mmCIF file of C-alpha atoms and ligand atoms in Angstrom:
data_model
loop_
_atom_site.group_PDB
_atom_site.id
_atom_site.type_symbol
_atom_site.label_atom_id
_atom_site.label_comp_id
_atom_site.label_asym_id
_atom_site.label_seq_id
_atom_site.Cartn_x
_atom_site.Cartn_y
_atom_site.Cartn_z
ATOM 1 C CA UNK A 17 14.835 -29.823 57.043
ATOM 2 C CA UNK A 18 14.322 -32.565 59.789
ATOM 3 C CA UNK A 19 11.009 -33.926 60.886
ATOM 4 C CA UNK A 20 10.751 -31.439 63.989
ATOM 5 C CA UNK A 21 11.052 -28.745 61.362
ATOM 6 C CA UNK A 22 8.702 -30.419 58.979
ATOM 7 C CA UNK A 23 5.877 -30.912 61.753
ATOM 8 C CA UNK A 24 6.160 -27.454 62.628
ATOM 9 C CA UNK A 25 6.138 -26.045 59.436
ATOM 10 C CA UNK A 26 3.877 -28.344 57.250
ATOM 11 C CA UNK A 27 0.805 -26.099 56.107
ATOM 12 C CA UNK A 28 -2.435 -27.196 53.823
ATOM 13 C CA UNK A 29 -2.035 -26.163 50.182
ATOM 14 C CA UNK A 30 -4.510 -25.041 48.232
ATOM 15 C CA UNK A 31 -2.793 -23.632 45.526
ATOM 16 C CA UNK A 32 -0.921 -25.382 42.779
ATOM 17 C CA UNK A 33 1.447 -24.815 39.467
ATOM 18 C CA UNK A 34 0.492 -26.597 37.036
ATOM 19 C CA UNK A 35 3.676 -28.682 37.495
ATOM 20 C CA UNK A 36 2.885 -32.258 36.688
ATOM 21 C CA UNK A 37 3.902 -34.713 39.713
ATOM 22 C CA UNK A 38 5.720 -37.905 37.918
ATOM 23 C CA UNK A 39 4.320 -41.385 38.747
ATOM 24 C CA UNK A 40 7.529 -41.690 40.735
ATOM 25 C CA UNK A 41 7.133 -39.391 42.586
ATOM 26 C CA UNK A 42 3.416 -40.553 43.690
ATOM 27 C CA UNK A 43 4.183 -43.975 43.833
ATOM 28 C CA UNK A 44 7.600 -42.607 46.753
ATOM 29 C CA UNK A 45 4.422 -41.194 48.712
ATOM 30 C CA UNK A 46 2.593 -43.518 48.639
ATOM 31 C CA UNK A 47 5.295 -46.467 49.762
ATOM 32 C CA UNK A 48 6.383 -44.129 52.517
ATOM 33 C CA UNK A 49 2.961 -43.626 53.714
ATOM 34 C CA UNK A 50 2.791 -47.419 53.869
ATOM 35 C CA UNK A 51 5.649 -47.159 56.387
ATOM 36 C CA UNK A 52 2.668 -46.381 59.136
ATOM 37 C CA UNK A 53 1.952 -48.601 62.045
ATOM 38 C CA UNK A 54 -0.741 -50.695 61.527
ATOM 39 C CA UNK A 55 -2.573 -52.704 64.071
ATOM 40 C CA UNK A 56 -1.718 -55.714 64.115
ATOM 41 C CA UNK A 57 0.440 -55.080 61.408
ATOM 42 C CA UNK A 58 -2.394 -55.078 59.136
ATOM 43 C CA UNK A 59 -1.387 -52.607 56.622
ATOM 44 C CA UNK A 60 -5.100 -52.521 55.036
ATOM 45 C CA UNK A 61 -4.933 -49.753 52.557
ATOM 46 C CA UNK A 62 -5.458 -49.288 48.889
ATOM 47 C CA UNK A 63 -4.990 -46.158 46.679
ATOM 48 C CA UNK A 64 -6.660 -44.738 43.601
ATOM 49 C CA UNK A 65 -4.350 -41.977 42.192
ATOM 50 C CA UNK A 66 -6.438 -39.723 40.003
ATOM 51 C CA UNK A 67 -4.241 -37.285 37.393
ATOM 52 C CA UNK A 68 -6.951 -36.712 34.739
ATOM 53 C CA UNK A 69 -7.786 -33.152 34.714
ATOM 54 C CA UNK A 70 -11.184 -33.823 33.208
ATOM 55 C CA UNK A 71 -12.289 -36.182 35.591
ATOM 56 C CA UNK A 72 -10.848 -34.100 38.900
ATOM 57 C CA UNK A 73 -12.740 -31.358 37.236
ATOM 58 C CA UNK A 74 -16.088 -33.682 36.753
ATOM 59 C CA UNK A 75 -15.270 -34.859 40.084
ATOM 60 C CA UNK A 76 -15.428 -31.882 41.961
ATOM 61 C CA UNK A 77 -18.646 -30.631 39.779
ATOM 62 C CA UNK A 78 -20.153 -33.814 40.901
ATOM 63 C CA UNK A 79 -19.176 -33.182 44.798
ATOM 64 C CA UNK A 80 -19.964 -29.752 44.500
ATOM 65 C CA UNK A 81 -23.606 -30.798 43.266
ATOM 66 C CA UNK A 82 -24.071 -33.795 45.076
ATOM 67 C CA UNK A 83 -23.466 -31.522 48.673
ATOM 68 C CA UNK A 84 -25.666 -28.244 47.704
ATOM 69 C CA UNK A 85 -28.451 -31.036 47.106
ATOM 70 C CA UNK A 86 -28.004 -32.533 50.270
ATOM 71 C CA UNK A 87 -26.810 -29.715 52.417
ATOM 72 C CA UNK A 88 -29.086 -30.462 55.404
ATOM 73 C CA UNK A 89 -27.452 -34.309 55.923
ATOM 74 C CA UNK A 90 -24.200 -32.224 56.243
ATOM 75 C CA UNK A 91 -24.613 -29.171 58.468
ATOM 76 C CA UNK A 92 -20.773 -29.076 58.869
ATOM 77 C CA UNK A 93 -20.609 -27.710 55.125
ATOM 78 C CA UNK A 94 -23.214 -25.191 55.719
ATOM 79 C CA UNK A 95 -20.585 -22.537 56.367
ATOM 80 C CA UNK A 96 -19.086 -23.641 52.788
ATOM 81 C CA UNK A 97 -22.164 -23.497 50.703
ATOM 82 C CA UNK A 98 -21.237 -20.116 48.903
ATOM 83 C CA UNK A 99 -17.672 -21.762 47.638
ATOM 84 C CA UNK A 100 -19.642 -24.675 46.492
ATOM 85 C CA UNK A 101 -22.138 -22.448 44.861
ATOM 86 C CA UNK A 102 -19.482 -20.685 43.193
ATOM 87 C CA UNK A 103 -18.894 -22.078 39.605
ATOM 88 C CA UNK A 104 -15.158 -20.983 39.800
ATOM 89 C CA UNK A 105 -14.818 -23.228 42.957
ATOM 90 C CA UNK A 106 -12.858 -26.634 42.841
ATOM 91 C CA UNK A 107 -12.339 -28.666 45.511
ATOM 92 C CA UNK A 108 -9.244 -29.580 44.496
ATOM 93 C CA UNK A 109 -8.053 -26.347 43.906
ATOM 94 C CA UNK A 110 -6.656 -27.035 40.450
ATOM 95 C CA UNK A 111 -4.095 -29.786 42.006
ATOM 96 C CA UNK A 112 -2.676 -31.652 39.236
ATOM 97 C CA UNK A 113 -3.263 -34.956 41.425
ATOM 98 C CA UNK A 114 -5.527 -36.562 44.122
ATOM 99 C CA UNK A 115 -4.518 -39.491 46.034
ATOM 100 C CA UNK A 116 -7.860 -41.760 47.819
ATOM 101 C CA UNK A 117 -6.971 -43.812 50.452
ATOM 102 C CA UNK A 118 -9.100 -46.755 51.146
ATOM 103 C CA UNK A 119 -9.054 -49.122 54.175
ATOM 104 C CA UNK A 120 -9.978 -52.771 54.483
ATOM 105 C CA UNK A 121 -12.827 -52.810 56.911
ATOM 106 C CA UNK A 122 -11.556 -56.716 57.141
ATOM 107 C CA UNK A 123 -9.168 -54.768 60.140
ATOM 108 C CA UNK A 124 -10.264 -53.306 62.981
ATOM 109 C CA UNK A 125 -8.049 -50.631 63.198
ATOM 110 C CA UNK A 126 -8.346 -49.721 58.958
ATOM 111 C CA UNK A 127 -9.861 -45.939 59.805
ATOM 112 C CA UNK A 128 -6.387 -45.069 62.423
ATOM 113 C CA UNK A 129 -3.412 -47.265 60.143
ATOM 114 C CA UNK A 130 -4.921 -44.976 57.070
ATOM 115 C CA UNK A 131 -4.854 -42.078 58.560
ATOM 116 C CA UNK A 132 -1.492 -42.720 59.878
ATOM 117 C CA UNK A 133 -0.331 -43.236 56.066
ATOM 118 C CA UNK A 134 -2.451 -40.152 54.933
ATOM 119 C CA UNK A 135 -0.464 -37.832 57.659
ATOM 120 C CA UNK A 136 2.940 -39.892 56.356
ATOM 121 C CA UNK A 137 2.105 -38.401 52.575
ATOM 122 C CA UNK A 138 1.340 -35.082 53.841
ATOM 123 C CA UNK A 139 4.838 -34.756 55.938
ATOM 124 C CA UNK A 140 7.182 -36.736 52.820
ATOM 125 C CA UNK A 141 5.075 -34.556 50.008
ATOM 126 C CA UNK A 142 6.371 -31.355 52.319
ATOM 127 C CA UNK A 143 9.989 -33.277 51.496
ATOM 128 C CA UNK A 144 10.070 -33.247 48.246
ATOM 129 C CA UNK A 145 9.020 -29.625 47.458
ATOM 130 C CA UNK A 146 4.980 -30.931 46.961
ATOM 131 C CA UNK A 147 2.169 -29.021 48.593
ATOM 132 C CA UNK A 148 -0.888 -31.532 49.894
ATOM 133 C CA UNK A 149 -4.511 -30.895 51.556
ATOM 134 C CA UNK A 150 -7.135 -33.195 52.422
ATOM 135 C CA UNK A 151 -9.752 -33.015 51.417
ATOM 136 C CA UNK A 152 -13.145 -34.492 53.490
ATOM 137 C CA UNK A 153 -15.486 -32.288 50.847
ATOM 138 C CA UNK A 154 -14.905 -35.507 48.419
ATOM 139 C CA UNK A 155 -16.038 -38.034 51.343
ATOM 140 C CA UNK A 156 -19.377 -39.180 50.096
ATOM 141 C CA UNK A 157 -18.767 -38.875 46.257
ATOM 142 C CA UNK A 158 -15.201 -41.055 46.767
ATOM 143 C CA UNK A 159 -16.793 -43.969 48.474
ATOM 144 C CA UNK A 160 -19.819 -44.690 46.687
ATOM 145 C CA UNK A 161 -19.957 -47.814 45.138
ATOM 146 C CA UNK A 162 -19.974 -46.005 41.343
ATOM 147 C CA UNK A 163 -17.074 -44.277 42.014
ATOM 148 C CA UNK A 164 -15.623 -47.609 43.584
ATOM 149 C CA UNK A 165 -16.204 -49.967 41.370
ATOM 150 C CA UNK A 166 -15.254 -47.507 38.212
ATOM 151 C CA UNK A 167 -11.591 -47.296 39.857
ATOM 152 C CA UNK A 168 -11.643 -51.413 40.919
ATOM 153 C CA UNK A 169 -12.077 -50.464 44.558
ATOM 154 C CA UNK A 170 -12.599 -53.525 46.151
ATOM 155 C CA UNK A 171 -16.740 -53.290 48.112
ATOM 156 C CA UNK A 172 -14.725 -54.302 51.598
ATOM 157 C CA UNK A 173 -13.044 -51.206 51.307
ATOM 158 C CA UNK A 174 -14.083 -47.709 52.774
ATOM 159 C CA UNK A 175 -12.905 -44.161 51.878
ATOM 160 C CA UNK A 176 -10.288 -43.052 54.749
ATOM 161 C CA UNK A 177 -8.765 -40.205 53.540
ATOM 162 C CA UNK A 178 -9.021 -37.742 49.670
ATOM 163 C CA UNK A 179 -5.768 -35.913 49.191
ATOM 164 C CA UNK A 180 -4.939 -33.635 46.779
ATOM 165 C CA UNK A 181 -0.960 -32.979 45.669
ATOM 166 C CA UNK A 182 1.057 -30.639 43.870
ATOM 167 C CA UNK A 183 3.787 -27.656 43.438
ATOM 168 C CA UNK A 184 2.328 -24.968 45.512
ATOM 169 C CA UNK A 185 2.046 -21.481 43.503
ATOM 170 C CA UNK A 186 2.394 -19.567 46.943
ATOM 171 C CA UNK A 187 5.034 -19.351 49.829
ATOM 172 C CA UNK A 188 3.879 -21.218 52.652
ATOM 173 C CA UNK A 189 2.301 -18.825 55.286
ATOM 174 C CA UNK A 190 3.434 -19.683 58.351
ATOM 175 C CA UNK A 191 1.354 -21.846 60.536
ATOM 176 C CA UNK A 192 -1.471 -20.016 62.728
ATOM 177 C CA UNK A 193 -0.973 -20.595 66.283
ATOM 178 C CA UNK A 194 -2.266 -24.095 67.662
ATOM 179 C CA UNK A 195 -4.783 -24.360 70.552
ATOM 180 C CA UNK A 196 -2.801 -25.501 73.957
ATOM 181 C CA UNK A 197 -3.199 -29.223 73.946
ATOM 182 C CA UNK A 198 -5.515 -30.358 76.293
ATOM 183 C CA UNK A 199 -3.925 -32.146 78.850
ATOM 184 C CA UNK A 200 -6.839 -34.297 81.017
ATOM 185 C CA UNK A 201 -4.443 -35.657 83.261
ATOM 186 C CA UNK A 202 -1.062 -35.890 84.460
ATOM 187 C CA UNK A 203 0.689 -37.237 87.011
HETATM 188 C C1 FMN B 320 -10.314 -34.661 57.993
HETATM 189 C C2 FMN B 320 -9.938 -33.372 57.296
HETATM 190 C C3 FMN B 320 -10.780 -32.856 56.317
HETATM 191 C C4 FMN B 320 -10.432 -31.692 55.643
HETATM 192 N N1 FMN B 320 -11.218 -31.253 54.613
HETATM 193 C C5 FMN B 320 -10.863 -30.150 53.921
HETATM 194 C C6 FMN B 320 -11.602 -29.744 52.774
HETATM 195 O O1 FMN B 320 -12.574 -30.380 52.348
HETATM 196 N N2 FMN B 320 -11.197 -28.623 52.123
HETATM 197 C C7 FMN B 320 -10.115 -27.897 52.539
HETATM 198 O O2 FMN B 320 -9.811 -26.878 51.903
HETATM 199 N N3 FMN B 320 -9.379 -28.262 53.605
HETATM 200 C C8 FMN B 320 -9.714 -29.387 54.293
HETATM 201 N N4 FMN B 320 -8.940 -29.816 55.346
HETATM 202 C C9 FMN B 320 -7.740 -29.046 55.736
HETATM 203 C C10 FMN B 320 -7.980 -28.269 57.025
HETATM 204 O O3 FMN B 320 -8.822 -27.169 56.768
HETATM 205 C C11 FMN B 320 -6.619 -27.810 57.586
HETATM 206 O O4 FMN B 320 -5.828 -28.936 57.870
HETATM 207 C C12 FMN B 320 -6.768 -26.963 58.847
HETATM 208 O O5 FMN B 320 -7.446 -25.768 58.570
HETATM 209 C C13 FMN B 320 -5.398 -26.636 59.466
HETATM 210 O O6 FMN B 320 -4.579 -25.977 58.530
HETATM 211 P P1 FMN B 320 -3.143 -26.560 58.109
HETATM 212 O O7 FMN B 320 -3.355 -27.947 57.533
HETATM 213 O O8 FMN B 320 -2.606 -25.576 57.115
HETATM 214 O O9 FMN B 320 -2.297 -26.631 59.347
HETATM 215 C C14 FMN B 320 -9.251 -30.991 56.008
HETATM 216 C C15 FMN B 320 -8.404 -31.524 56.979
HETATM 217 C C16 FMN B 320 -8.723 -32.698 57.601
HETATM 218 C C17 FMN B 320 -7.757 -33.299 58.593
#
């Protein structure tokens, strides 16, 4: 499939096998995700790659706690609190991997180059068969200085981007139809 195809195509998954994805295969995202532009050629990212069921299961307990506790300082989960009420509910969807992206706050431009990288992984995952989904529910939790310093985050670095990756368990729907793009101006 070439990229055209793979933009238009690329859905969230949030559905998984239970299909292991090797270190290789991880570690191929994650160097083409560092092929991003970067201002100024910074290339300010670090990555924590998380396989351990029990701790993406504690994890997502802990997220899943931590937000129903503190619901009113995030009124843009309020339409999510019966998922995150629900004990069956993980918000990683039983993906056999997540992948945190972290950006030096030493650059400027750390929040767009890791973003750039995190949108890389999603369209190179689609590539190799591999079903991906960010995930913001895991925002707080990932960058708190805890969770940091337990997986040798660096403290100049802040949580860009939580992604969860694996074999998808369902065909890909197709993708809804997009919004017309706003076009302010034109000339
Ligand atoms: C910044 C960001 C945060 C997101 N957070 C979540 C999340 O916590 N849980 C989830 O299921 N999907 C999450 N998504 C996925 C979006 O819901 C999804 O991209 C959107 O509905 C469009 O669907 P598509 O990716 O299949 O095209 C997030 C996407 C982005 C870009």
């Amino acid at each position: 499939m070439n990229i055209i195809e793979k933009i238009n195509t690329r859905r969230s998954t949030r559905s998984f096998t239970d299909k292991e994805v090797s270190s290789n295969t991880v570690h191929e995202l994650i160097t083409l995700g560092t092929k991003a532009a970067t201002g100024s050629y910074g290339q300010p990212w670090g990555f924590v790659i998380i396989r351990d069921k029990n701790e993406i299961k504690s994890l997502s307990d802990e997220i899943k706690k931590y937000l129903l506790e503190n619901m009113t300082d995030y009124p843009y989960f309020k339409q999510y609190e019966s998922w995150l009420k629900d004990e069956n509910f993980s918000v990683f969807y039983g993906a056999p991997c997540v992948i945190v992206i972290y950006g030096d706050t030493i650059s400027h431009w750390y929040t767009y180059d890791c973003s750039l990288a995190a949108g890389n992984i999603m369209l190179a995952a689609s590539e190799f068969g591999l079903g991906t989904c960010w995930i913001g529910f895991a925002e707080h939790i990932c960058n708190t200085p805890e969770f940091k310093a337990k997986h040798n985050v660096p403290d100049s670095y802040k949580l860009v981007s939580t992604m969860i990756v694996g074999y998808p368990n369902t065909t890909q729907q197709k993708p809804p139809k997009r919004k017309p793009a706003a076009i302010f101006f034109e000339k």
